Coordinates of C-alpha atoms and ligand atoms in Angstrom, one line a residue:
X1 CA -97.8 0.3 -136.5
X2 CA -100.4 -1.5 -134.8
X3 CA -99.5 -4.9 -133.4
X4 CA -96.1 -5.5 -133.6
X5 CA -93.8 -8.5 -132.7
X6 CA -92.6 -6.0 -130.4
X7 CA -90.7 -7.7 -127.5
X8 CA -93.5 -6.6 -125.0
X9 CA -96.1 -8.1 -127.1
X10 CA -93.8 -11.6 -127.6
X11 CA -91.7 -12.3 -124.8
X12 CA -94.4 -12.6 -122.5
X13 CA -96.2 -15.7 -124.0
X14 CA -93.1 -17.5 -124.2
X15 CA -92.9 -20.2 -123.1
X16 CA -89.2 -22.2 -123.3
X17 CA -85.7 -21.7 -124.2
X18 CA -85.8 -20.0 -127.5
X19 CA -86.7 -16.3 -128.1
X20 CA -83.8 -15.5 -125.5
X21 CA -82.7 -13.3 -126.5
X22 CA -85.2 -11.6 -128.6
X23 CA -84.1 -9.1 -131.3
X24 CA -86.7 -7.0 -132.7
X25 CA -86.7 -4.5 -135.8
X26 CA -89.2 -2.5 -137.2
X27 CA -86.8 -2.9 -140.5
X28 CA -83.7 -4.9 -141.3
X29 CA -82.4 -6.5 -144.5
X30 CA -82.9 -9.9 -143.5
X31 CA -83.8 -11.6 -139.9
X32 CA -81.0 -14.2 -141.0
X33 CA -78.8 -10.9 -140.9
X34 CA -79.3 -10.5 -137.7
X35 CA -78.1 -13.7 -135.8
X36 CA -74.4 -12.7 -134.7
X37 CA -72.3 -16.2 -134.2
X38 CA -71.3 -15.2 -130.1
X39 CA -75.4 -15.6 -129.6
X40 CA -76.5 -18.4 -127.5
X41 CA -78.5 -21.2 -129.2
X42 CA -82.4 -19.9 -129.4
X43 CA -82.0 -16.5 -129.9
X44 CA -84.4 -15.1 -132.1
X45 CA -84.6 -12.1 -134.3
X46 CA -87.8 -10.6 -135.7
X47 CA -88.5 -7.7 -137.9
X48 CA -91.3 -6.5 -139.3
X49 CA -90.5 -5.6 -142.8
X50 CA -87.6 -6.9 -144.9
X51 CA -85.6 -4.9 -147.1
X52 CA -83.1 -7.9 -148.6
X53 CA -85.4 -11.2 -147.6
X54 CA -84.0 -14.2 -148.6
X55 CA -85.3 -17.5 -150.1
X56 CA -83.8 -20.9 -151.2
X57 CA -81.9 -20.5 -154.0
X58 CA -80.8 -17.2 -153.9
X59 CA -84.3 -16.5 -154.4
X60 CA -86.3 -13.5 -152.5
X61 CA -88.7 -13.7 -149.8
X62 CA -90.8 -10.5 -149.5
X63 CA -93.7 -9.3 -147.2
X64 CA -95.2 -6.5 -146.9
X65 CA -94.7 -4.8 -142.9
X66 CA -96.2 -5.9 -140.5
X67 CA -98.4 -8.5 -142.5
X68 CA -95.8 -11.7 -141.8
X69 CA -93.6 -13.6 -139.2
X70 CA -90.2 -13.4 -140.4
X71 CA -87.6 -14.9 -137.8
X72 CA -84.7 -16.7 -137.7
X73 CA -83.5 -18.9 -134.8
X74 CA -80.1 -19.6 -133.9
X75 CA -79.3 -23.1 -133.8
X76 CA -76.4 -25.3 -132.6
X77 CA -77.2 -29.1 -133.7
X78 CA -75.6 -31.8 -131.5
X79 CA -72.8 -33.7 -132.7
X80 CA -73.8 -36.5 -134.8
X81 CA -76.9 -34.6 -136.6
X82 CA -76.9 -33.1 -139.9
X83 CA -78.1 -29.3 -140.2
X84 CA -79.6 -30.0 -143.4
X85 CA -82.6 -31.9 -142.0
X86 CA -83.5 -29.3 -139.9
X87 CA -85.4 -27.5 -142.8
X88 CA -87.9 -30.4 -142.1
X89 CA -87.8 -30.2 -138.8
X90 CA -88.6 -25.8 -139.0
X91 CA -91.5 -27.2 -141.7
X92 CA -93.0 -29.9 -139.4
X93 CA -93.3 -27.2 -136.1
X94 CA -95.1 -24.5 -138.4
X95 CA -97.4 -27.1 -140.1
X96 CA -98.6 -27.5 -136.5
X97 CA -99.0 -24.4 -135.6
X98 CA -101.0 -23.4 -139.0
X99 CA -103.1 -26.6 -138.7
X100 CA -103.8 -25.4 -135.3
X101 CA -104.5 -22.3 -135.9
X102 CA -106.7 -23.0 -139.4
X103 CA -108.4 -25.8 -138.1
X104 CA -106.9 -27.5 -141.7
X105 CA -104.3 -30.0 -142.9
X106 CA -101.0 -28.8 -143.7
X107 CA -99.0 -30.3 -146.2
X108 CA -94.7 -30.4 -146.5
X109 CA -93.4 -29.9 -149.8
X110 CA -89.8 -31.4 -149.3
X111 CA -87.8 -29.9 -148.8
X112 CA -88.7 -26.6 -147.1
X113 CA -92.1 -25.4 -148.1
X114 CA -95.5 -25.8 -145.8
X115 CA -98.5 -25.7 -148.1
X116 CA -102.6 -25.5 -147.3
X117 CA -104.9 -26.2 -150.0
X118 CA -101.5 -26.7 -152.5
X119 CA -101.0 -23.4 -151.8
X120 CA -97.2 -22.0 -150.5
X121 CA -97.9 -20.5 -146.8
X122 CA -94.4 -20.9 -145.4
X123 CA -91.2 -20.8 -146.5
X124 CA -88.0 -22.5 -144.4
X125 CA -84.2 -21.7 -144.8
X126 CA -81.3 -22.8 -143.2
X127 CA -78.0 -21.2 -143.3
X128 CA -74.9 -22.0 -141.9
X129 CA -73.3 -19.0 -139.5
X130 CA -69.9 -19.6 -138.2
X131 CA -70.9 -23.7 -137.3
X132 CA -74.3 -22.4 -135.9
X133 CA -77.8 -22.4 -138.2
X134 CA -79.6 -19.7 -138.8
X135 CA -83.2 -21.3 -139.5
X136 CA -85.2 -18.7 -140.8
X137 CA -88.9 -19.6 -141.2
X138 CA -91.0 -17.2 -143.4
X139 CA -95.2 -17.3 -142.9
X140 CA -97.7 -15.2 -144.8
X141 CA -100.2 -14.7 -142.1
X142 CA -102.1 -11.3 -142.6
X143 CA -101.4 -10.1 -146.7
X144 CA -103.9 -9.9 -148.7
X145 CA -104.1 -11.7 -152.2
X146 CA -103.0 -8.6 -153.8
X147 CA -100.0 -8.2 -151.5
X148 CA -98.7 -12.0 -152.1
X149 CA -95.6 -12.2 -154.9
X150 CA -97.4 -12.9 -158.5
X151 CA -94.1 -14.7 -159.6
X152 CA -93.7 -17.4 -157.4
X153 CA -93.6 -21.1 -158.5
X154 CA -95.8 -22.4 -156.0
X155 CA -98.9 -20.3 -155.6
X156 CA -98.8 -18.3 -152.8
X157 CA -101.3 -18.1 -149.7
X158 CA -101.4 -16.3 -145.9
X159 CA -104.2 -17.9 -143.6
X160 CA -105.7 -14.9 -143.9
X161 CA -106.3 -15.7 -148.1
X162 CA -107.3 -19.3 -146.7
X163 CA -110.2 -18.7 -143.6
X164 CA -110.7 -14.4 -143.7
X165 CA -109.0 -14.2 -140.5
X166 CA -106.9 -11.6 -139.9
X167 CA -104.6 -12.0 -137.0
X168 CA -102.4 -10.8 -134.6
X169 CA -98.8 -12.6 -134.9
X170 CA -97.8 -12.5 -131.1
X171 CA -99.5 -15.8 -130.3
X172 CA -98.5 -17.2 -133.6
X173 CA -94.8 -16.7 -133.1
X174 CA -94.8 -17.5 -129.4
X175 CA -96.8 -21.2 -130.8
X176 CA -94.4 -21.6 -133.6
X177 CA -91.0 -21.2 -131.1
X178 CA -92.0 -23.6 -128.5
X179 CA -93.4 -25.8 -131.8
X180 CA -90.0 -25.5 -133.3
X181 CA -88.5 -26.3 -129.7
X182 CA -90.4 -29.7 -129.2
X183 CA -89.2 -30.8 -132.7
X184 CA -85.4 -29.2 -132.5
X185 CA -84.9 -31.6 -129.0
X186 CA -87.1 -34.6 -130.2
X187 CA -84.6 -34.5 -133.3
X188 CA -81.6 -33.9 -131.5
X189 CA -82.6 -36.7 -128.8
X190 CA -84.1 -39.3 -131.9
X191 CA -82.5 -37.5 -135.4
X192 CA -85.6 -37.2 -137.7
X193 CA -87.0 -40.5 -137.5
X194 CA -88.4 -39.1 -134.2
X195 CA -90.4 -37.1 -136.3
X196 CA -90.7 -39.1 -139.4
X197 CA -94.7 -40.2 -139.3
X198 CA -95.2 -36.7 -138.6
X199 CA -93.5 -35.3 -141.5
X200 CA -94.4 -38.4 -143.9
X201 CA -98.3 -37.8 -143.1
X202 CA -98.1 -34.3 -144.9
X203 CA -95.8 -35.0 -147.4
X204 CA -97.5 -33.8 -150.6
X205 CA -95.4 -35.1 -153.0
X206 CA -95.7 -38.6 -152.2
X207 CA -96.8 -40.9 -154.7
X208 CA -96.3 -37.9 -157.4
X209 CA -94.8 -37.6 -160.5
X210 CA -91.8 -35.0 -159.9
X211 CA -88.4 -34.0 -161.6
X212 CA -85.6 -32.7 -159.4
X213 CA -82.8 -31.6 -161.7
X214 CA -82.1 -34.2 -164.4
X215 CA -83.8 -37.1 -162.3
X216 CA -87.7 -38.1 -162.9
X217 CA -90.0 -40.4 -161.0
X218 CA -92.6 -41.1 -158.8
X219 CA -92.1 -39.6 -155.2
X220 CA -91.4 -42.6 -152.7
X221 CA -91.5 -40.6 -149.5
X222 CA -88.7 -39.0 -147.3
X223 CA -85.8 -41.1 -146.0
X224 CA -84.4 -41.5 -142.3
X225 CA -82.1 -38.8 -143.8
X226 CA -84.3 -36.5 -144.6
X227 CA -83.9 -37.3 -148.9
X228 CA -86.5 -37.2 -151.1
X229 CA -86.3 -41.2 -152.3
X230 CA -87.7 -41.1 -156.1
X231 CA -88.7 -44.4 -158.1
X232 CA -87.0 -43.6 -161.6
X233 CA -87.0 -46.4 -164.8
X234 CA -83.0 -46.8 -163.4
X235 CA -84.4 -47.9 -160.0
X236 CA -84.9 -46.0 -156.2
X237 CA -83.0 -42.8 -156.0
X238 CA -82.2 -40.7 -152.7
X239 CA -82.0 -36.8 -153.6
X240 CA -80.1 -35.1 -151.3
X241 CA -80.9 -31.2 -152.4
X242 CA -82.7 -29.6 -155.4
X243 CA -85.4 -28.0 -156.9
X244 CA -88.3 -30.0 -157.3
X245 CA -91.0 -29.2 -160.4
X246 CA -94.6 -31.3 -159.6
X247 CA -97.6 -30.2 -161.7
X248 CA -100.3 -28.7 -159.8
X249 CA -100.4 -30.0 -155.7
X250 CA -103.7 -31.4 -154.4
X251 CA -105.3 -30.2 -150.9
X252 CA -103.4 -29.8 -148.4
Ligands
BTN301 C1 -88.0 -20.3 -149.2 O1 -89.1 -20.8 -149.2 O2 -87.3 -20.1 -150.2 C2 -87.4 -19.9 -147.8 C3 -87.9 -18.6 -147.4 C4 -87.4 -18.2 -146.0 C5 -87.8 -16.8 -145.7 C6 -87.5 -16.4 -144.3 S1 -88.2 -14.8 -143.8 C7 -87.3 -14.8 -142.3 C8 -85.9 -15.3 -142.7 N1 -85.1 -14.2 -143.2 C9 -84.8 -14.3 -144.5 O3 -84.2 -13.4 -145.2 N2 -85.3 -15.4 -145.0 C10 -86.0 -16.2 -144.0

């Protein structure tokens, strides 16, 4: 397979604490599999191709090899923050990297998804393993339309279905760790209102008409807390977790 995230091609353009160590498989069921709880915080498994990929929601997440960056990054949040924000925190470091790497805007769908042109290009999960976080970040970089799930219930995209591009994922993995590094300590030093005009400038639901669950409103933003805050007839609601429906997104 031509180039891998192998840890020759990787480790070398790292560039701070996490991808140490760095667990690479040509195969595995799911990265989020492979983060053993005895690991020290930023070690980061990689494969190539997942048999067992796992979404939100007991959903799937599938790729075809070698076409994605699928990693997960072991986490340990200082006392005092809450683990669930950190799926906003993974969403904000990869919009970077994809808006530097497109040269386009990137959009956040709260609470986990990164979107380009309304268009799902990454996926983020975080899972609790023995008091750590797994935070497994999913980005279609190289598939072809063809290759992109037909089911899902945001439209799917890679950059390469955005610009043409097709790319080599060392640099991209190497941007998005030390991305995901400068927003993991600016949260744990500020919680997320260190990163709050970041992540409210590419919130696409804002100002929306969404449903999450049995609640409807208009999107109000994201709170200090990282919940969705919804204007409903019965007045300003905070949403914790959920599922939310939107008809069709706008660029980005
Ligand atoms: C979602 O949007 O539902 C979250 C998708 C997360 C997918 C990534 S791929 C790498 C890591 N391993 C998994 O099994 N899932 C996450």
């Amino acid at each position: 397979m031509a180039r891998t995230l192998a840890p020759d091609r990787v480790v070398p353009l790292l560039t701070g604490r996490f991808g140490s160590p760095y667990l690479h498989r040509l195969a595995c069921t799911s990265t989020q599999r492979l983060l053993q709880p005895g690991l020290p915080e930023g070690a980061v498994a990689v494969c190539e191709e997942q048999t067992a990929g796992r979404g939100r929601l007991g959903r799937t997440w599938t790729a075809p090899a070698g076409a994605a960056v699928l990693c997960s990054i072991l986490l340990r949040p200082p006392p005092g923050r809450q683990a669930a924000e950190l799926s906003l925190v993974g969403g904000l470091a990869v919009a970077e990297v994809v808006e530097e790497a497109l040269g386009a805007p990137a959009g956040l769908k709260w609470p986990n998804d990164v979107l380009v042109s309304g268009r799902k290009l990454a996926g983020i999960l975080a899972e609790s393993v023995s008091g750590a976080v797994a935070l497994g970040v999913g980005l279609n970089v190289n598939q072809a339309e063809g290759d992109l799930p037909p089911d899902a219930r945001t439209p799917p995209a890679s950059m390469r279905t955005v610009d043409g591009v097709a790319r080599d994922r060392a640099p991209l993995l190497a941007a998005l760790l030390a991305s995901l590094e400068r927003a993991y300590d600016t949260w744990g030093e500020l919680g997320l209102a260190g990163l709050h005009a970041e992540i409210a400038r590419r919130d696409v639901l804002a100002g929306r008409r969404v449903r999450v669950g049995e609640l409807a409103g208009i999107a109000a933003g994201i709170d200090a807390a990282g919940a969705l805050v919804l204007d409903t007839p019965s007045g300003r609601r905070a949403v914790i977790s959920g599922e939310v429906s939107v008809s069709a997104l706008d660029a980005p």
